[in-house]
Coordinates of C-alpha atoms in Angstrom, one line a residue:
Chain K
X9 CA 109.9 149.5 114.8
X10 CA 110.1 152.5 112.5
X11 CA 109.6 151.8 108.8
X12 CA 111.6 153.0 105.8
X13 CA 111.4 156.8 105.6
X14 CA 111.9 159.0 102.5
X15 CA 112.2 162.7 102.0
X16 CA 111.0 164.9 100.6
X17 CA 107.4 163.7 100.0
X18 CA 107.1 165.8 96.9
X19 CA 109.7 167.5 94.8
X20 CA 109.1 169.9 91.9
X21 CA 112.0 170.7 89.5
X22 CA 112.5 172.1 86.1
X23 CA 114.1 170.4 83.2
X24 CA 117.9 170.4 83.4
X25 CA 118.1 170.8 87.2
X26 CA 119.3 168.2 89.7
X27 CA 117.2 166.3 92.2
X28 CA 118.3 164.7 95.4
X29 CA 116.1 162.1 97.1
X30 CA 116.8 160.6 100.5
X31 CA 116.0 157.3 102.2
X32 CA 116.5 156.0 105.7
X33 CA 116.2 152.2 106.1
X34 CA 114.7 150.2 108.8
X35 CA 117.0 149.9 111.8
X36 CA 119.3 146.9 111.4
X37 CA 118.9 146.8 107.6
X38 CA 122.1 147.2 105.5
X39 CA 120.6 147.0 102.0
X40 CA 118.8 149.8 100.2
X41 CA 117.1 149.6 96.9
X42 CA 115.7 152.3 94.6
X43 CA 112.9 151.8 92.2
X44 CA 111.1 154.1 89.7
X45 CA 107.3 153.9 89.3
X46 CA 106.4 156.0 86.3
X47 CA 102.9 156.3 85.1
X48 CA 102.0 153.4 82.8
X49 CA 105.5 151.9 83.0
X50 CA 105.2 149.9 86.2
X51 CA 108.1 149.4 88.7
X52 CA 111.6 149.6 87.4
X53 CA 114.7 148.7 89.4
X54 CA 117.3 151.5 89.7
X55 CA 120.0 150.8 92.2
X56 CA 121.0 148.4 95.0
X57 CA 123.4 149.4 97.8
X58 CA 124.7 147.1 100.5
X59 CA 127.3 147.8 103.2
X60 CA 128.1 151.1 101.5
X61 CA 128.7 149.7 98.0
X62 CA 126.7 149.6 94.8
X63 CA 125.8 146.0 94.2
X64 CA 123.7 146.2 91.1
X65 CA 122.2 148.8 88.7
X66 CA 119.2 148.8 86.5
X67 CA 119.0 149.9 82.9
X68 CA 119.1 153.6 83.5
X69 CA 121.5 156.3 82.2
X70 CA 124.5 157.4 84.3
X71 CA 122.8 160.6 85.3
X72 CA 120.9 158.5 87.8
X73 CA 123.4 157.9 90.6
X74 CA 123.5 157.5 94.4
X75 CA 125.4 156.5 97.4
X76 CA 125.0 154.8 100.8
X77 CA 126.3 156.4 103.9
X78 CA 128.0 154.7 106.9
X79 CA 124.6 154.7 108.8
X80 CA 123.1 152.9 105.8
X81 CA 120.9 155.8 104.7
X82 CA 121.0 156.5 101.0
X83 CA 120.7 159.3 98.5
X84 CA 119.5 159.1 94.9
X85 CA 120.7 161.8 92.6
X86 CA 119.2 162.6 89.2
X87 CA 121.2 165.1 87.1
X88 CA 120.1 166.9 84.0
X89 CA 116.4 166.2 84.7
X90 CA 114.1 165.4 81.8
X91 CA 110.4 165.5 81.6
X92 CA 110.2 161.7 81.5
X93 CA 111.9 161.5 84.9
X94 CA 108.6 162.5 86.5
X95 CA 107.6 159.5 88.6
X96 CA 107.2 158.1 92.1
X97 CA 110.6 157.0 93.4
X98 CA 110.4 154.2 96.0
X99 CA 113.1 153.2 98.4
X100 CA 113.2 149.7 100.0
X101 CA 115.4 148.2 102.6
X102 CA 116.3 144.6 103.7
X103 CA 118.7 142.8 106.0
X104 CA 121.1 142.4 103.0
X105 CA 124.3 140.4 103.3
X106 CA 124.4 141.0 107.0
X107 CA 121.3 139.0 107.5
X108 CA 122.2 135.9 105.5
X109 CA 119.9 135.2 102.7
X110 CA 116.9 137.1 104.0
X111 CA 115.5 138.9 100.9
X112 CA 112.3 140.6 101.9
X113 CA 112.2 144.2 100.9
X114 CA 110.2 146.8 102.9
X115 CA 109.2 149.9 101.1
X116 CA 109.0 153.6 102.1
X117 CA 106.1 155.9 101.0
X118 CA 108.0 157.3 98.1
X119 CA 109.0 160.7 96.8
X120 CA 106.9 162.1 94.0
X121 CA 109.2 163.9 91.6
X122 CA 107.6 166.3 89.1
X123 CA 109.8 167.8 86.3
X124 CA 108.3 170.8 84.6
Chain O
X11 CA 116.0 136.7 81.8
X12 CA 113.6 136.5 84.7
X13 CA 110.1 137.8 84.3
X14 CA 106.7 138.0 85.9
X15 CA 103.4 138.0 84.2
X16 CA 100.1 138.9 85.9
X17 CA 96.6 139.2 84.7
X18 CA 95.7 142.6 83.4
X19 CA 93.1 144.7 85.2
X20 CA 91.2 146.3 86.2
X21 CA 89.4 143.5 88.0
X22 CA 86.0 144.6 89.3
X23 CA 84.1 142.5 91.9
X24 CA 81.2 142.9 94.2
X25 CA 81.8 142.8 98.0
X26 CA 82.1 139.3 99.4
X27 CA 83.0 137.8 96.0
X28 CA 85.9 135.3 95.6
X29 CA 89.1 136.8 94.2
X30 CA 91.8 135.2 92.1
X31 CA 94.6 137.2 90.5
X32 CA 96.9 135.1 88.3
X33 CA 100.6 135.4 88.4
X34 CA 103.2 133.2 86.5
X35 CA 106.9 133.6 86.4
X36 CA 110.0 132.7 84.4
X37 CA 113.2 132.2 86.4
X38 CA 116.2 129.9 86.7
X39 CA 116.7 128.3 90.0
X40 CA 114.5 128.8 93.0
X41 CA 113.3 132.4 93.4
X42 CA 111.4 133.8 96.3
X43 CA 107.9 135.0 95.3
X44 CA 106.0 138.0 96.7
X45 CA 102.7 139.8 96.5
X46 CA 102.8 143.5 97.3
X47 CA 99.8 145.9 97.6
X48 CA 99.6 149.6 96.8
X49 CA 96.6 151.5 98.2
X50 CA 95.7 154.7 96.5
X51 CA 98.3 157.4 97.2
X52 CA 100.5 155.2 99.2
X53 CA 103.7 153.2 98.9
X54 CA 104.1 149.4 98.6
X55 CA 103.2 147.1 101.4
X56 CA 104.3 143.5 101.6
X57 CA 101.2 141.3 101.5
X58 CA 102.7 137.8 101.6
X59 CA 105.6 135.8 100.4
X60 CA 106.8 132.2 99.8
X61 CA 110.4 131.1 99.5
X62 CA 110.2 127.6 98.3
X63 CA 108.0 125.2 96.3
X64 CA 104.7 124.3 97.9
X65 CA 105.0 127.0 100.5
X66 CA 101.8 128.9 101.1
X67 CA 102.0 132.6 102.1
X68 CA 99.0 134.1 103.8
X69 CA 98.0 137.4 105.4
X70 CA 94.7 139.4 105.9
X71 CA 92.7 136.6 104.4
X72 CA 94.8 136.5 101.2
X73 CA 96.7 133.3 100.2
X74 CA 99.1 132.3 97.5
X75 CA 100.9 128.9 97.0
X76 CA 104.3 128.6 95.3
X77 CA 103.7 126.1 92.5
X78 CA 107.0 125.2 90.8
X79 CA 105.4 122.7 88.4
X80 CA 103.2 125.4 86.9
X81 CA 105.6 128.3 87.7
X82 CA 102.6 130.2 89.3
X83 CA 101.8 132.1 92.5
X84 CA 98.2 133.0 92.2
X85 CA 96.6 135.3 94.8
X86 CA 93.3 134.3 96.3
X87 CA 90.8 135.6 98.8
X88 CA 87.6 134.0 99.8
X89 CA 85.5 137.2 100.4
X90 CA 86.7 140.6 99.4
X91 CA 85.8 143.9 101.0
X92 CA 85.7 147.4 99.6
X93 CA 88.8 148.2 101.6
X94 CA 90.7 145.6 99.5
X95 CA 90.5 148.0 96.5
X96 CA 94.1 148.6 95.5
X97 CA 96.8 147.7 93.0
X98 CA 98.4 144.3 93.5
X99 CA 101.9 143.5 92.3
X100 CA 103.4 140.0 92.0
X101 CA 107.2 139.9 92.2
X102 CA 110.2 137.6 92.4
X103 CA 113.7 137.8 93.6
X104 CA 116.7 135.6 93.6
X105 CA 118.8 135.9 96.8
X106 CA 119.4 139.5 97.7
X107 CA 119.0 141.1 94.3
X108 CA 116.4 143.3 92.8
X109 CA 112.7 142.5 92.7
X110 CA 111.4 141.6 89.3
X111 CA 107.8 143.0 89.0
X112 CA 104.7 142.1 87.2
X113 CA 102.7 145.0 85.7
X114 CA 100.3 145.2 88.6
X115 CA 96.5 144.4 88.7
X116 CA 94.1 147.1 89.8
X117 CA 91.3 145.6 91.9
X118 CA 88.0 147.5 92.3
X119 CA 85.5 146.2 94.9
X120 CA 82.0 147.6 94.7
X121 CA 79.7 147.6 97.7

């Protein structure tokens, strides 16, 4: 079974630009979660999508947004990039509401975003 | 709100030593508890989980027991190897929502 995949592996942008990160969940999973892992700040929850809808959002400004497509893949968009957005962005998937109460999240390898 | 506290690292041990990484949580209701591991330069891998009180999760020689009375989920391994060197994260979730994370504990195993 293929795991969660993310692209690109690395992304270098300059301040003020926009970044788009992509995630493909495990086949059969309908929930996708995004987390930010910044140096020294640990893991912070960003967004949760299930069945195409945003279900929950972490304490991040509106310039962090995303969407989930009909095939359950997801995009994370970060507008007006700031230096402190440099981090590893991790995507996870789970069975979500389609799988009852199964809540184990499986993670992709991450996208390393560097803002110069 | 919900929170997870785990012991600060780094934890440095010799090969074949006994490992304990402490994790305690604060949450209403009955969360699921997890240990994830992050090897250098890689993403997060699920190590083990427990979904109800007194459950024991185990994998690759690691174990953790869900103790509701002490709100703890300590990670243990009887004999660590150099290959166990990584960062270990304790986390909780309630139903399908976000994972709430501990700060992570870096484990260094010396040969």
